[in-house]
CSV table of N, CA, C and O in Angstrom, one decimal:
chain,number,residue,atom,x,y,z
A,1,MET,N,261.8,-23.9,-22.2
A,1,MET,CA,262.3,-22.8,-21.4
A,1,MET,C,262.0,-21.4,-22.0
A,1,MET,O,261.6,-20.5,-21.3
A,2,ILE,N,262.1,-21.3,-23.3
A,2,ILE,CA,261.7,-20.1,-24.0
A,2,ILE,C,260.2,-19.8,-23.9
A,2,ILE,O,259.8,-18.7,-23.7
A,3,ILE,N,259.5,-20.9,-24.2
A,3,ILE,CA,258.0,-20.7,-24.1
A,3,ILE,C,257.5,-20.4,-22.7
A,3,ILE,O,256.7,-19.5,-22.5
A,4,THR,N,258.1,-21.0,-21.7
A,4,THR,CA,257.8,-20.7,-20.4
A,4,THR,C,258.1,-19.3,-20.0
A,4,THR,O,257.3,-18.6,-19.4
A,5,ALA,N,259.3,-18.9,-20.5
A,5,ALA,CA,259.7,-17.5,-20.2
A,5,ALA,C,258.7,-16.5,-20.9
A,5,ALA,O,258.3,-15.5,-20.3
A,6,ALA,N,258.3,-16.8,-22.1
A,6,ALA,CA,257.4,-15.9,-22.9
A,6,ALA,C,256.1,-15.9,-22.2
A,6,ALA,O,255.5,-14.8,-22.0
A,7,LEU,N,255.6,-17.0,-21.7
A,7,LEU,CA,254.3,-17.1,-21.0
A,7,LEU,C,254.4,-16.3,-19.7
A,7,LEU,O,253.5,-15.6,-19.3
A,8,ASN,N,255.5,-16.4,-19.0
A,8,ASN,CA,255.7,-15.6,-17.8
A,8,ASN,C,255.8,-14.1,-18.0
A,8,ASN,O,255.3,-13.3,-17.2
A,9,VAL,N,256.4,-13.7,-19.1
A,9,VAL,CA,256.5,-12.3,-19.5
A,9,VAL,C,255.1,-11.8,-19.8
A,9,VAL,O,254.6,-10.7,-19.3
A,10,ILE,N,254.3,-12.5,-20.6
A,10,ILE,CA,252.9,-12.1,-20.9
A,10,ILE,C,252.1,-12.1,-19.7
A,10,ILE,O,251.3,-11.1,-19.4
A,11,TYR,N,252.2,-13.1,-18.8
A,11,TYR,CA,251.5,-13.1,-17.5
A,11,TYR,C,251.9,-11.9,-16.7
A,11,TYR,O,251.0,-11.3,-16.1
A,12,GLY,N,253.1,-11.6,-16.6
A,12,GLY,CA,253.6,-10.4,-15.8
A,12,GLY,C,253.1,-9.1,-16.4
A,12,GLY,O,252.6,-8.3,-15.6
A,13,LEU,N,253.1,-9.0,-17.7
A,13,LEU,CA,252.6,-7.7,-18.3
A,13,LEU,C,251.1,-7.6,-18.0
A,13,LEU,O,250.6,-6.5,-17.7
A,14,LEU,N,250.3,-8.7,-18.2
A,14,LEU,CA,248.9,-8.6,-18.0
A,14,LEU,C,248.6,-8.3,-16.5
A,14,LEU,O,247.6,-7.6,-16.2
A,15,SER,N,249.3,-8.9,-15.6
A,15,SER,CA,249.0,-8.7,-14.2
A,15,SER,C,249.4,-7.3,-13.8
A,15,SER,O,248.7,-6.7,-12.9
A,16,VAL,N,250.3,-6.6,-14.4
A,16,VAL,CA,250.6,-5.2,-14.1
A,16,VAL,C,249.6,-4.3,-14.8
A,16,VAL,O,249.2,-3.3,-14.2
A,17,LEU,N,249.2,-4.6,-16.0
A,17,LEU,CA,248.3,-3.7,-16.7
A,17,LEU,C,246.9,-3.8,-16.3
A,17,LEU,O,246.1,-2.8,-16.4
A,18,LEU,N,246.4,-5.0,-15.8
A,18,LEU,CA,245.1,-5.2,-15.4
A,18,LEU,C,244.9,-4.8,-14.0
A,18,LEU,O,245.8,-5.0,-13.2
A,19,VAL,N,243.7,-4.3,-13.6
A,19,VAL,CA,243.5,-3.9,-12.2
A,19,VAL,C,243.1,-5.1,-11.3
A,19,VAL,O,243.1,-4.9,-10.1
A,20,PHE,N,242.7,-6.2,-11.9
A,20,PHE,CA,242.4,-7.3,-11.1
A,20,PHE,C,243.5,-8.4,-11.2
A,20,PHE,O,244.3,-8.4,-12.1
A,21,ASN,N,243.5,-9.3,-10.2
A,21,ASN,CA,244.6,-10.3,-10.2
A,21,ASN,C,244.2,-11.5,-11.1
A,21,ASN,O,243.1,-11.9,-11.1
A,22,LEU,N,245.2,-11.9,-11.8
A,22,LEU,CA,245.0,-13.1,-12.7
A,22,LEU,C,245.2,-14.3,-11.9
A,22,LEU,O,246.1,-14.4,-11.0
A,23,PRO,N,244.5,-15.4,-12.2
A,23,PRO,CA,244.8,-16.7,-11.5
A,23,PRO,C,246.1,-17.3,-12.0
A,23,PRO,O,246.6,-16.9,-13.0
A,24,GLN,N,246.6,-18.2,-11.2
A,24,GLN,CA,247.8,-18.9,-11.6
A,24,GLN,C,247.6,-19.7,-12.8
A,24,GLN,O,246.5,-20.2,-13.1
A,25,LEU,N,248.6,-19.9,-13.7
A,25,LEU,CA,248.5,-20.7,-14.8
A,25,LEU,C,248.2,-22.2,-14.4
A,25,LEU,O,248.9,-22.7,-13.4
A,26,PRO,N,247.4,-22.9,-15.1
A,26,PRO,CA,247.1,-24.3,-14.7
A,26,PRO,C,248.4,-25.1,-14.9
A,26,PRO,O,249.2,-24.9,-15.8
A,27,GLU,N,248.4,-26.2,-14.1
A,27,GLU,CA,249.6,-27.1,-14.2
A,27,GLU,C,249.7,-27.7,-15.6
A,27,GLU,O,250.8,-28.0,-16.1
A,28,SER,N,248.5,-28.0,-16.2
A,28,SER,CA,248.6,-28.6,-17.5
A,28,SER,C,249.2,-27.7,-18.6
A,28,SER,O,249.9,-28.2,-19.5
A,29,ILE,N,249.0,-26.4,-18.5
A,29,ILE,CA,249.6,-25.5,-19.5
A,29,ILE,C,251.1,-25.5,-19.2
A,29,ILE,O,251.9,-25.5,-20.2
A,30,LEU,N,251.6,-25.4,-18.0
A,30,LEU,CA,253.0,-25.4,-17.7
A,30,LEU,C,253.7,-26.7,-18.1
A,30,LEU,O,254.8,-26.7,-18.6
A,31,THR,N,253.0,-27.9,-17.9
A,31,THR,CA,253.5,-29.2,-18.4
A,31,THR,C,253.6,-29.2,-19.9
A,31,THR,O,254.6,-29.7,-20.4
A,32,LEU,N,252.6,-28.7,-20.6
A,32,LEU,CA,252.6,-28.6,-22.0
A,32,LEU,C,253.8,-27.7,-22.5
A,32,LEU,O,254.5,-28.1,-23.5
A,33,ALA,N,254.0,-26.6,-21.9
A,33,ALA,CA,255.0,-25.7,-22.3
A,33,ALA,C,256.4,-26.4,-22.1
A,33,ALA,O,257.3,-26.3,-22.9
A,34,THR,N,256.5,-27.1,-20.9
A,34,THR,CA,257.8,-27.8,-20.7
A,34,THR,C,258.1,-28.9,-21.7
A,34,THR,O,259.2,-29.1,-22.2
A,35,THR,N,257.0,-29.6,-22.0
A,35,THR,CA,257.2,-30.7,-23.0
A,35,THR,C,257.5,-30.1,-24.4
A,35,THR,O,258.4,-30.6,-25.1
A,36,ALA,N,256.9,-29.0,-24.8
A,36,ALA,CA,257.2,-28.4,-26.1
A,36,ALA,C,258.6,-27.9,-26.1
A,36,ALA,O,259.3,-28.0,-27.1
A,37,THR,N,259.0,-27.3,-25.0
A,37,THR,CA,260.4,-26.8,-25.0
A,37,THR,C,261.4,-27.9,-25.0
A,37,THR,O,262.4,-27.8,-25.7
A,38,GLY,N,261.1,-29.0,-24.4
A,38,GLY,CA,262.0,-30.2,-24.5
A,38,GLY,C,262.1,-30.7,-25.9
A,38,GLY,O,263.2,-31.1,-26.4
A,39,TYR,N,261.0,-30.8,-26.6
A,39,TYR,CA,261.0,-31.2,-28.0
A,39,TYR,C,261.8,-30.3,-28.9
A,39,TYR,O,262.6,-30.7,-29.7
A,40,MET,N,261.7,-29.0,-28.7
A,40,MET,CA,262.5,-28.0,-29.5
A,40,MET,C,264.0,-28.1,-29.2
A,40,MET,O,264.8,-28.0,-30.1
A,41,VAL,N,264.3,-28.3,-27.9
A,41,VAL,CA,265.7,-28.4,-27.5
A,41,VAL,C,266.3,-29.7,-28.2
A,41,VAL,O,267.4,-29.7,-28.7
A,42,SER,N,265.5,-30.8,-28.1
A,42,SER,CA,266.0,-32.0,-28.8
A,42,SER,C,266.2,-31.9,-30.3
A,42,SER,O,267.2,-32.3,-30.8
A,43,GLY,N,265.2,-31.2,-30.9
A,43,GLY,CA,265.3,-30.9,-32.4
A,43,GLY,C,266.5,-30.1,-32.7
A,43,GLY,O,267.3,-30.4,-33.7
A,44,LEU,N,266.8,-29.1,-31.9
A,44,LEU,CA,268.0,-28.2,-32.1
A,44,LEU,C,269.3,-29.0,-31.9
A,44,LEU,O,270.2,-28.8,-32.6
A,45,GLY,N,269.3,-29.9,-31.0
A,45,GLY,CA,270.4,-30.7,-30.7
A,45,GLY,C,270.7,-31.6,-31.9
A,45,GLY,O,271.9,-31.8,-32.3
A,46,ILE,N,269.7,-32.2,-32.5
A,46,ILE,CA,269.8,-33.1,-33.7
A,46,ILE,C,270.3,-32.3,-34.8
A,46,ILE,O,271.2,-32.6,-35.6
A,47,LEU,N,269.7,-31.1,-35.1
A,47,LEU,CA,270.1,-30.2,-36.1
A,47,LEU,C,271.6,-29.8,-36.0
A,47,LEU,O,272.4,-29.7,-36.9
A,48,HIS,N,271.9,-29.4,-34.7
A,48,HIS,CA,273.3,-29.0,-34.5
A,48,HIS,C,274.3,-30.1,-34.8
A,48,HIS,O,275.4,-29.8,-35.2
A,49,THR,N,273.9,-31.4,-34.5
A,49,THR,CA,274.8,-32.5,-34.8
A,49,THR,C,275.1,-32.6,-36.3
A,49,THR,O,276.2,-32.9,-36.7
A,50,PHE,N,274.1,-32.3,-37.1
A,50,PHE,CA,274.3,-32.5,-38.6
A,50,PHE,C,274.9,-31.3,-39.2
A,50,PHE,O,275.7,-31.5,-40.2
A,51,ILE,N,274.7,-30.1,-38.8
A,51,ILE,CA,275.2,-29.0,-39.6
A,51,ILE,C,276.3,-28.2,-38.9
A,51,ILE,O,277.0,-27.4,-39.5
A,52,GLY,N,276.6,-28.3,-37.6
A,52,GLY,CA,277.7,-27.7,-37.0
A,52,GLY,C,277.4,-26.3,-36.3
A,52,GLY,O,276.3,-25.8,-36.5
A,53,ASN,N,278.5,-25.8,-35.7
A,53,ASN,CA,278.4,-24.5,-34.9
A,53,ASN,C,278.1,-23.3,-35.8
A,53,ASN,O,277.3,-22.5,-35.5
A,54,THR,N,278.9,-23.2,-36.9
A,54,THR,CA,278.9,-22.0,-37.7
A,54,THR,C,277.5,-21.9,-38.4
A,54,THR,O,276.9,-20.8,-38.4
A,55,ALA,N,277.0,-23.0,-38.9
A,55,ALA,CA,275.7,-22.9,-39.6
A,55,ALA,C,274.6,-22.6,-38.6
A,55,ALA,O,273.6,-21.9,-38.9
A,56,MET,N,274.7,-23.1,-37.4
A,56,MET,CA,273.7,-22.8,-36.3
A,56,MET,C,273.7,-21.3,-36.0
A,56,MET,O,272.7,-20.7,-35.7
A,57,GLY,N,274.9,-20.7,-35.9
A,57,GLY,CA,275.0,-19.3,-35.7
A,57,GLY,C,274.3,-18.5,-36.8
A,57,GLY,O,273.7,-17.5,-36.5
A,58,VAL,N,274.6,-18.9,-38.0
A,58,VAL,CA,273.9,-18.2,-39.2
A,58,VAL,C,272.4,-18.4,-39.2
A,58,VAL,O,271.7,-17.4,-39.4
A,59,ILE,N,271.9,-19.6,-38.8
A,59,ILE,CA,270.5,-19.8,-38.8
A,59,ILE,C,269.9,-19.0,-37.7
A,59,ILE,O,268.8,-18.4,-37.9
A,60,ALA,N,270.5,-18.9,-36.5
A,60,ALA,CA,270.0,-18.1,-35.4
A,60,ALA,C,270.0,-16.6,-35.8
A,60,ALA,O,269.0,-15.9,-35.5
A,61,LEU,N,271.0,-16.1,-36.5
A,61,LEU,CA,271.0,-14.7,-37.0
A,61,LEU,C,269.9,-14.5,-38.0
A,61,LEU,O,269.2,-13.4,-37.9
A,62,CYS,N,269.7,-15.4,-38.9
A,62,CYS,CA,268.6,-15.3,-39.9
A,62,CYS,C,267.2,-15.2,-39.2
A,62,CYS,O,266.4,-14.4,-39.6
A,63,PHE,N,267.0,-16.1,-38.2
A,63,PHE,CA,265.8,-16.0,-37.5
A,63,PHE,C,265.6,-14.7,-36.7
A,63,PHE,O,264.5,-14.1,-36.7
A,64,GLN,N,266.6,-14.2,-36.2
A,64,GLN,CA,266.5,-12.9,-35.5
A,64,GLN,C,266.2,-11.8,-36.5
A,64,GLN,O,265.4,-10.9,-36.2
A,65,LEU,N,266.8,-11.8,-37.7
A,65,LEU,CA,266.5,-10.8,-38.7
A,65,LEU,C,265.1,-10.9,-39.2
A,65,LEU,O,264.4,-9.9,-39.4
A,66,VAL,N,264.6,-12.1,-39.4
A,66,VAL,CA,263.2,-12.3,-39.8
A,66,VAL,C,262.3,-11.7,-38.8
A,66,VAL,O,261.3,-11.0,-39.1
A,67,ILE,N,262.5,-12.1,-37.5
A,67,ILE,CA,261.6,-11.6,-36.5
A,67,ILE,C,261.7,-10.0,-36.4
A,67,ILE,O,260.7,-9.4,-36.3
A,68,ALA,N,262.9,-9.5,-36.5
A,68,ALA,CA,263.1,-8.0,-36.4
A,68,ALA,C,262.3,-7.3,-37.6
A,68,ALA,O,261.7,-6.3,-37.4
A,69,PHE,N,262.5,-7.9,-38.8
A,69,PHE,CA,261.8,-7.3,-39.9
A,69,PHE,C,260.3,-7.4,-39.8
A,69,PHE,O,259.6,-6.5,-40.2
A,70,ASN,N,259.8,-8.5,-39.3
A,70,ASN,CA,258.3,-8.6,-39.1
A,70,ASN,C,257.8,-7.7,-38.1
A,70,ASN,O,256.7,-7.1,-38.2
A,71,VAL,N,258.6,-7.5,-37.0
A,71,VAL,CA,258.2,-6.5,-36.0
A,71,VAL,C,258.2,-5.1,-36.6
A,71,VAL,O,257.2,-4.3,-36.3
A,72,ALA,N,259.2,-4.8,-37.3
A,72,ALA,CA,259.3,-3.4,-37.9
A,72,ALA,C,258.1,-3.2,-38.9
A,72,ALA,O,257.5,-2.1,-38.9
A,73,TYR,N,257.8,-4.2,-39.7
A,73,TYR,CA,256.7,-4.1,-40.6
A,73,TYR,C,255.3,-3.9,-39.9
A,73,TYR,O,254.5,-3.1,-40.3
A,74,PHE,N,255.2,-4.7,-38.8
A,74,PHE,CA,254.0,-4.6,-38.0
A,74,PHE,C,253.8,-3.2,-37.4
A,74,PHE,O,252.8,-2.5,-37.5
A,75,LEU,N,254.9,-2.6,-36.9
A,75,LEU,CA,254.9,-1.3,-36.3
A,75,LEU,C,254.6,-0.2,-37.4
A,75,LEU,O,253.8,0.7,-37.2
A,76,TYR,N,255.2,-0.4,-38.5
A,76,TYR,CA,255.0,0.5,-39.7
A,76,TYR,C,253.5,0.5,-40.1
A,76,TYR,O,252.9,1.5,-40.3
A,77,SER,N,253.0,-0.7,-40.2
A,77,SER,CA,251.6,-0.9,-40.6
A,77,SER,C,250.7,-0.2,-39.6
A,77,SER,O,249.7,0.4,-39.9
A,78,PHE,N,251.0,-0.4,-38.3
A,78,PHE,CA,250.2,0.1,-37.2
A,78,PHE,C,250.2,1.7,-37.2
A,78,PHE,O,249.2,2.3,-37.1
A,79,VAL,N,251.4,2.2,-37.4
A,79,VAL,CA,251.5,3.7,-37.5
A,79,VAL,C,250.8,4.3,-38.7
A,79,VAL,O,250.1,5.3,-38.5
A,80,VAL,N,250.9,3.6,-39.8
A,80,VAL,CA,250.2,4.1,-41.0
A,80,VAL,C,248.7,4.0,-40.8
A,80,VAL,O,247.9,4.9,-41.2
A,81,TRP,N,248.2,2.9,-40.2
A,81,TRP,CA,246.8,2.7,-39.9
A,81,TRP,C,246.3,3.8,-39.0
A,81,TRP,O,245.2,4.4,-39.2
A,82,VAL,N,247.1,4.2,-37.9
A,82,VAL,CA,246.7,5.2,-37.0
A,82,VAL,C,246.6,6.6,-37.8
A,82,VAL,O,245.7,7.4,-37.6
A,83,LEU,N,247.6,6.8,-38.6
A,83,LEU,CA,247.7,8.1,-39.3
A,83,LEU,C,246.5,8.2,-40.3
A,83,LEU,O,246.0,9.3,-40.6
A,84,LYS,N,246.1,7.1,-40.9
A,84,LYS,CA,245.0,7.1,-41.8
A,84,LYS,C,243.7,7.4,-41.1
A,84,LYS,O,242.7,7.9,-41.7
A,85,LYS,N,243.6,7.2,-39.8
A,85,LYS,CA,242.4,7.5,-39.0
A,85,LYS,C,242.3,9.0,-38.7
A,85,LYS,O,241.2,9.4,-38.3
A,86,VAL,N,243.3,9.7,-38.8
A,86,VAL,CA,243.3,11.2,-38.6
A,86,VAL,C,242.8,11.8,-39.8
A,86,VAL,O,243.5,11.8,-40.9
A,87,PRO,N,241.6,12.4,-39.8
A,87,PRO,CA,241.0,12.9,-41.1
A,87,PRO,C,241.7,14.1,-41.7
A,87,PRO,O,241.7,14.2,-42.9
A,88,PHE,N,242.2,15.0,-40.9
A,88,PHE,CA,242.7,16.2,-41.5
A,88,PHE,C,244.1,16.1,-42.1
A,88,PHE,O,244.6,17.0,-42.8
A,89,LEU,N,244.8,14.9,-42.0
A,89,LEU,CA,246.1,14.7,-42.6
A,89,LEU,C,245.9,14.3,-44.1
A,89,LEU,O,246.8,14.6,-44.9
A,90,GLY,N,244.8,13.7,-44.4
A,90,GLY,CA,244.5,13.4,-45.8
A,90,GLY,C,245.3,12.2,-46.4
A,90,GLY,O,245.6,12.1,-47.6
A,91,ILE,N,245.8,11.3,-45.5
A,91,ILE,CA,246.6,10.2,-45.9
A,91,ILE,C,245.6,9.1,-46.3
A,91,ILE,O,244.7,8.7,-45.6
A,92,GLU,N,245.9,8.5,-47.5
A,92,GLU,CA,245.0,7.4,-48.0
A,92,GLU,C,245.8,6.2,-48.3
A,92,GLU,O,246.9,6.1,-48.6
């Protein structure tokens, strides 16, 4: 479900940003995304059985923090890269 939603968001963004129409996603990709999502949900169910609700909440929070920090680092790196391209700023 998450992978399908992410693919739909990417597809929607590309279809808005591009001036030509994108073709529909092939059925094999949708089937693969559904299968992968099913495997992840099953794995989370097994993990939830062994460690409980509280630990699952902590794990979810840690994943969100890791993703947020990685996004922040990427944005910082991109801004610094752009600033380094401006010659009169003298940033090295």
